[in-house]
Tab-separated table of C-alpha atoms in Angstrom:
chain	number	residue	atom	x	y	z
A	296	ALA	CA	38.014	93.653	27.623
A	297	GLN	CA	34.888	95.615	26.905
A	298	SER	CA	32.497	95.811	29.861
A	299	VAL	CA	29.329	97.609	30.918
A	300	SER	CA	28.499	98.580	34.500
A	301	GLN	CA	25.070	99.413	35.801
A	302	HIS	CA	25.415	100.870	39.268
A	303	ASN	CA	21.869	100.430	40.485
A	304	HIS	CA	20.723	96.837	40.803
A	305	HIS	CA	17.301	97.582	42.273
A	306	VAL	CA	15.493	100.910	42.349
A	307	ILE	CA	12.180	101.556	44.084
A	308	LEU	CA	10.256	104.738	43.337
A	309	SER	CA	6.827	106.216	43.797
A	310	GLU	CA	4.846	107.364	40.803
A	311	ALA	CA	5.812	110.842	39.548
A	312	ALA	CA	9.314	110.557	40.980
A	313	SER	CA	12.239	111.264	38.684
A	314	LEU	CA	14.461	108.435	37.507
A	315	GLU	CA	18.111	108.217	36.597
A	316	LEU	CA	19.825	104.889	35.981
A	317	GLY	CA	23.574	104.862	35.605
A	318	CYS	CA	25.532	103.091	32.886
A	319	ASN	CA	29.266	103.196	32.296
A	320	TYR	CA	31.306	101.294	29.744
A	321	SER	CA	34.983	100.541	29.468
A	322	TYR	CA	35.745	100.656	25.756
A	323	GLY	CA	37.511	103.792	24.550
A	324	GLY	CA	36.757	103.687	20.843
A	325	THR	CA	33.688	104.616	18.846
A	326	VAL	CA	30.627	102.858	20.195
A	327	ASN	CA	26.918	102.426	19.648
A	328	LEU	CA	24.905	102.552	22.876
A	329	PHE	CA	21.530	101.105	23.770
A	330	TRP	CA	18.995	100.843	26.543
A	331	TYR	CA	16.672	97.856	26.453
A	332	VAL	CA	13.638	97.304	28.656
A	333	GLN	CA	12.136	94.001	29.757
A	334	TYR	CA	8.617	94.211	31.190
A	335	PRO	CA	7.594	91.398	33.553
A	336	GLY	CA	7.280	88.134	31.675
A	337	GLN	CA	8.246	89.650	28.341
A	338	HIS	CA	11.263	89.767	26.079
A	339	LEU	CA	13.716	92.621	25.702
A	340	GLN	CA	12.620	95.612	23.666
A	341	LEU	CA	14.681	98.533	22.476
A	342	LEU	CA	14.031	101.673	24.529
A	343	LEU	CA	16.478	104.011	22.837
A	344	LYS	CA	19.801	104.054	21.029
A	345	TYR	CA	22.736	106.323	20.300
A	346	PHE	CA	24.803	105.979	17.144
A	347	SER	CA	26.108	109.513	16.541
A	348	GLY	CA	25.091	113.177	16.589
A	349	ASP	CA	23.163	114.807	19.417
A	350	PRO	CA	24.323	113.143	22.642
A	351	LEU	CA	20.876	113.577	24.186
A	352	VAL	CA	18.726	110.805	22.809
A	353	LYS	CA	14.986	110.537	23.234
A	354	GLY	CA	13.270	107.189	23.242
A	355	ILE	CA	9.825	105.760	23.719
A	356	LYS	CA	7.523	106.430	26.680
A	357	GLY	CA	9.246	109.651	27.723
A	358	PHE	CA	12.672	108.142	28.357
A	359	GLU	CA	15.874	109.862	27.371
A	360	ALA	CA	19.566	109.157	27.753
A	361	GLU	CA	22.654	111.321	27.573
A	362	PHE	CA	25.936	110.129	26.123
A	363	ILE	CA	28.876	111.759	27.887
A	364	LYS	CA	31.956	110.585	26.040
A	365	SER	CA	34.434	111.995	28.560
A	366	LYS	CA	32.790	109.989	31.328
A	367	PHE	CA	32.127	106.844	29.256
A	368	SER	CA	28.545	107.108	30.435
A	369	PHE	CA	25.075	106.690	28.967
A	370	ASN	CA	22.640	107.334	31.802
A	371	LEU	CA	18.919	106.780	31.372
A	372	ARG	CA	16.453	109.370	32.663
A	373	LYS	CA	12.747	109.969	32.952
A	374	PRO	CA	11.308	113.075	34.654
A	375	SER	CA	8.209	111.374	36.049
A	376	VAL	CA	7.849	107.600	36.249
A	377	GLN	CA	4.612	105.670	36.045
A	378	TRP	CA	3.574	102.350	37.564
A	379	SER	CA	3.747	100.875	34.050
A	380	ASP	CA	7.492	101.601	33.954
A	381	THR	CA	8.058	98.744	36.380
A	382	ALA	CA	10.535	96.573	34.477
A	383	GLU	CA	14.162	95.574	34.179
A	384	TYR	CA	16.421	97.921	32.247
A	385	PHE	CA	19.592	96.868	30.470
A	386	CYS	CA	22.321	99.078	29.108
A	387	ALA	CA	24.315	97.653	26.175
A	388	VAL	CA	27.340	98.745	24.175
A	389	ILE	CA	28.928	97.621	20.928
A	390	SER	CA	32.181	98.822	19.482
A	391	ARG	CA	32.279	99.686	15.781
A	392	PHE	CA	35.189	97.248	15.486
A	393	THR	CA	33.755	94.209	17.230
A	394	ASP	CA	30.714	92.080	16.570
A	395	LYS	CA	29.458	91.523	20.105
A	396	LEU	CA	26.899	93.523	22.017
A	397	ILE	CA	27.883	93.684	25.677
A	398	PHE	CA	25.084	93.963	28.227
A	399	GLY	CA	25.135	95.301	31.743
A	400	THR	CA	23.665	93.128	34.480
A	401	GLY	CA	20.432	95.104	34.526
A	402	THR	CA	18.550	97.362	36.916
A	403	ARG	CA	15.235	96.280	38.308
A	404	LEU	CA	12.854	99.222	38.658
A	405	GLN	CA	9.755	98.999	40.807
A	406	VAL	CA	7.291	101.877	40.746
A	407	PHE	CA	4.580	102.019	43.372
A	408	PRO	CA	1.331	103.978	42.922
B	90	ILE	CA	5.643	85.268	11.213
B	91	ALA	CA	6.685	88.740	12.297
B	92	GLY	CA	10.095	89.132	13.904
B	93	ILE	CA	11.539	86.262	15.890
B	94	THR	CA	9.777	83.168	17.109
B	95	GLN	CA	11.069	80.656	19.626
B	96	ALA	CA	9.854	77.193	20.550
B	97	PRO	CA	8.996	75.783	22.939
B	98	THR	CA	7.737	78.525	25.249
B	99	SER	CA	8.724	76.477	28.253
B	100	GLN	CA	10.068	73.016	28.943
B	101	ILE	CA	10.832	70.809	31.909
B	102	LEU	CA	13.607	68.389	31.135
B	103	ALA	CA	15.254	65.525	32.980
B	104	ALA	CA	18.989	65.811	33.472
B	105	GLY	CA	20.950	63.938	30.824
B	106	ARG	CA	18.342	64.416	28.121
B	107	ARG	CA	19.039	66.108	24.813
B	108	MET	CA	17.055	69.227	23.950
B	109	THR	CA	16.913	71.572	20.984
B	110	LEU	CA	15.543	75.072	21.320
B	111	ARG	CA	14.287	76.489	18.058
B	112	CYS	CA	14.591	80.031	16.774
B	113	THR	CA	13.354	81.478	13.496
B	114	GLN	CA	13.497	85.040	12.183
B	115	ASP	CA	11.866	86.579	9.144
B	116	MET	CA	13.779	89.856	9.008
B	117	ARG	CA	16.615	88.511	6.810
B	118	HIS	CA	19.145	89.594	9.407
B	119	ASN	CA	22.651	88.270	8.898
B	120	ALA	CA	23.440	87.755	12.549
B	121	MET	CA	21.705	85.656	15.171
B	122	TYR	CA	22.461	85.106	18.840
B	123	TRP	CA	21.562	82.928	21.788
B	124	TYR	CA	21.587	84.345	25.309
B	125	ARG	CA	20.720	82.945	28.659
B	126	GLN	CA	19.243	85.175	31.335
B	127	ASP	CA	19.822	84.403	34.984
B	128	LEU	CA	18.888	86.459	38.029
B	129	GLY	CA	21.652	88.872	38.956
B	130	LEU	CA	23.778	87.971	35.950
B	131	GLY	CA	21.881	89.738	33.188
B	132	LEU	CA	22.170	88.350	29.670
B	133	ARG	CA	25.122	86.201	28.762
B	134	LEU	CA	25.956	85.285	25.184
B	135	ILE	CA	26.112	81.546	24.531
B	136	HIS	CA	26.762	81.334	20.790
B	137	TYR	CA	26.350	83.570	17.808
B	138	SER	CA	26.367	83.453	14.033
B	139	ASN	CA	27.319	86.399	11.833
B	140	THR	CA	26.083	84.757	8.664
B	141	ALA	CA	24.637	81.478	7.460
B	142	GLY	CA	27.223	78.731	7.618
B	143	THR	CA	29.327	80.294	10.386
B	144	THR	CA	29.057	80.202	14.162
B	145	GLY	CA	31.090	81.463	17.084
B	146	LYS	CA	31.375	80.972	20.822
B	147	GLY	CA	30.129	83.536	23.263
B	148	GLU	CA	30.784	84.009	26.948
B	149	VAL	CA	29.225	80.739	28.185
B	150	PRO	CA	29.325	78.155	25.357
B	151	ASP	CA	30.068	74.980	27.324
B	152	GLY	CA	27.330	72.360	27.084
B	153	TYR	CA	25.667	74.037	24.109
B	154	SER	CA	25.983	73.759	20.351
B	155	VAL	CA	24.433	75.636	17.453
B	156	SER	CA	24.118	75.395	13.709
B	157	ARG	CA	23.194	77.908	11.035
B	158	ALA	CA	22.197	76.068	7.893
B	159	ASN	CA	20.257	79.034	6.507
B	160	THR	CA	19.563	82.698	7.247
B	161	ASP	CA	16.318	82.196	9.107
B	162	ASP	CA	16.965	79.385	11.594
B	163	PHE	CA	19.382	79.151	14.493
B	164	PRO	CA	18.702	76.153	16.769
B	165	LEU	CA	20.430	75.729	20.117
B	166	THR	CA	21.116	72.187	21.317
B	167	LEU	CA	21.851	70.943	24.810
B	168	ALA	CA	23.460	67.562	24.210
B	169	SER	CA	23.073	66.344	27.790
B	170	ALA	CA	21.188	68.788	29.988
B	171	VAL	CA	22.357	69.594	33.523
B	172	PRO	CA	20.495	71.490	36.271
B	173	SER	CA	22.813	74.510	35.915
B	174	GLN	CA	21.334	75.018	32.466
B	175	THR	CA	18.006	75.937	34.036
B	176	SER	CA	17.451	79.429	32.691
B	177	VAL	CA	15.484	81.595	30.318
B	178	TYR	CA	16.908	81.469	26.814
B	179	PHE	CA	16.533	84.325	24.370
B	180	CYS	CA	17.280	84.283	20.678
B	181	ALA	CA	18.067	87.556	18.923
B	182	SER	CA	19.009	88.816	15.487
B	183	SER	CA	20.603	91.905	13.989
B	184	VAL	CA	22.338	93.355	10.975
B	185	THR	CA	26.136	93.134	11.051
B	186	SER	CA	27.144	96.433	9.550
B	187	GLY	CA	25.999	99.959	8.961
B	188	ARG	CA	24.378	102.470	11.187
B	189	ALA	CA	22.188	99.970	13.027
B	190	LEU	CA	25.117	97.886	14.236
B	191	GLY	CA	24.287	96.356	17.586
B	192	GLU	CA	20.544	96.895	17.492
B	193	GLN	CA	19.237	93.453	18.285
B	194	PHE	CA	15.709	92.145	18.084
B	195	PHE	CA	14.713	89.550	20.629
B	196	GLY	CA	12.404	86.590	20.603
B	197	PRO	CA	9.895	85.868	23.395
B	198	GLY	CA	12.190	83.433	25.185
B	199	THR	CA	12.137	79.797	26.277
B	200	ARG	CA	11.963	78.986	29.975
B	201	LEU	CA	13.898	75.767	30.528
B	202	THR	CA	13.969	73.813	33.780
B	203	VAL	CA	16.378	70.902	34.123
B	204	LEU	CA	15.634	68.551	37.000
């Protein structure tokens, strides 16, 4: 069965630190990949997405993610985090041949000034 | 209306009561979804609908039912609420084909407490 693993459940950083959140998926076929962000008390919003082409994808607010097909990974990165990045981050994957988006369990990021 | 709306925003409900959570979208998306979000478990799919008139079961469908009479509305009903259904419920919608497959748009959520 298709699954998504997020290795970091809770990450605590100081402002200006670099961020990398891991995401691995199990499905071997062609996939679309997503990172969603949920700010405190809000709903999920799309941060970035990969459908095809350049495996390095840039999203909003300085985030980027790299799709490494050989590693089944889609890690999220940001060179310098801000306090306003405090949120929960969800990786999600959908196969081109199924109709269900599979979410990881989320990573809670806390950034301290 | 812009995007997805959900009602109510929050609700406290006595166990055994019936409750319907409402969801409406104005993006003419074919597919709609209901998720519940619980601490440490992420988002789990309850039910989904790929097009008006059809519905399907997700990962945690027990105790919930849905209907999809038209494109815009996708209500979720708890026939007899139990405390384990205390959660935050999110409705979402998406297209079902093409390049944007999987990109879902979420509503603001309904916080439900069952006592």
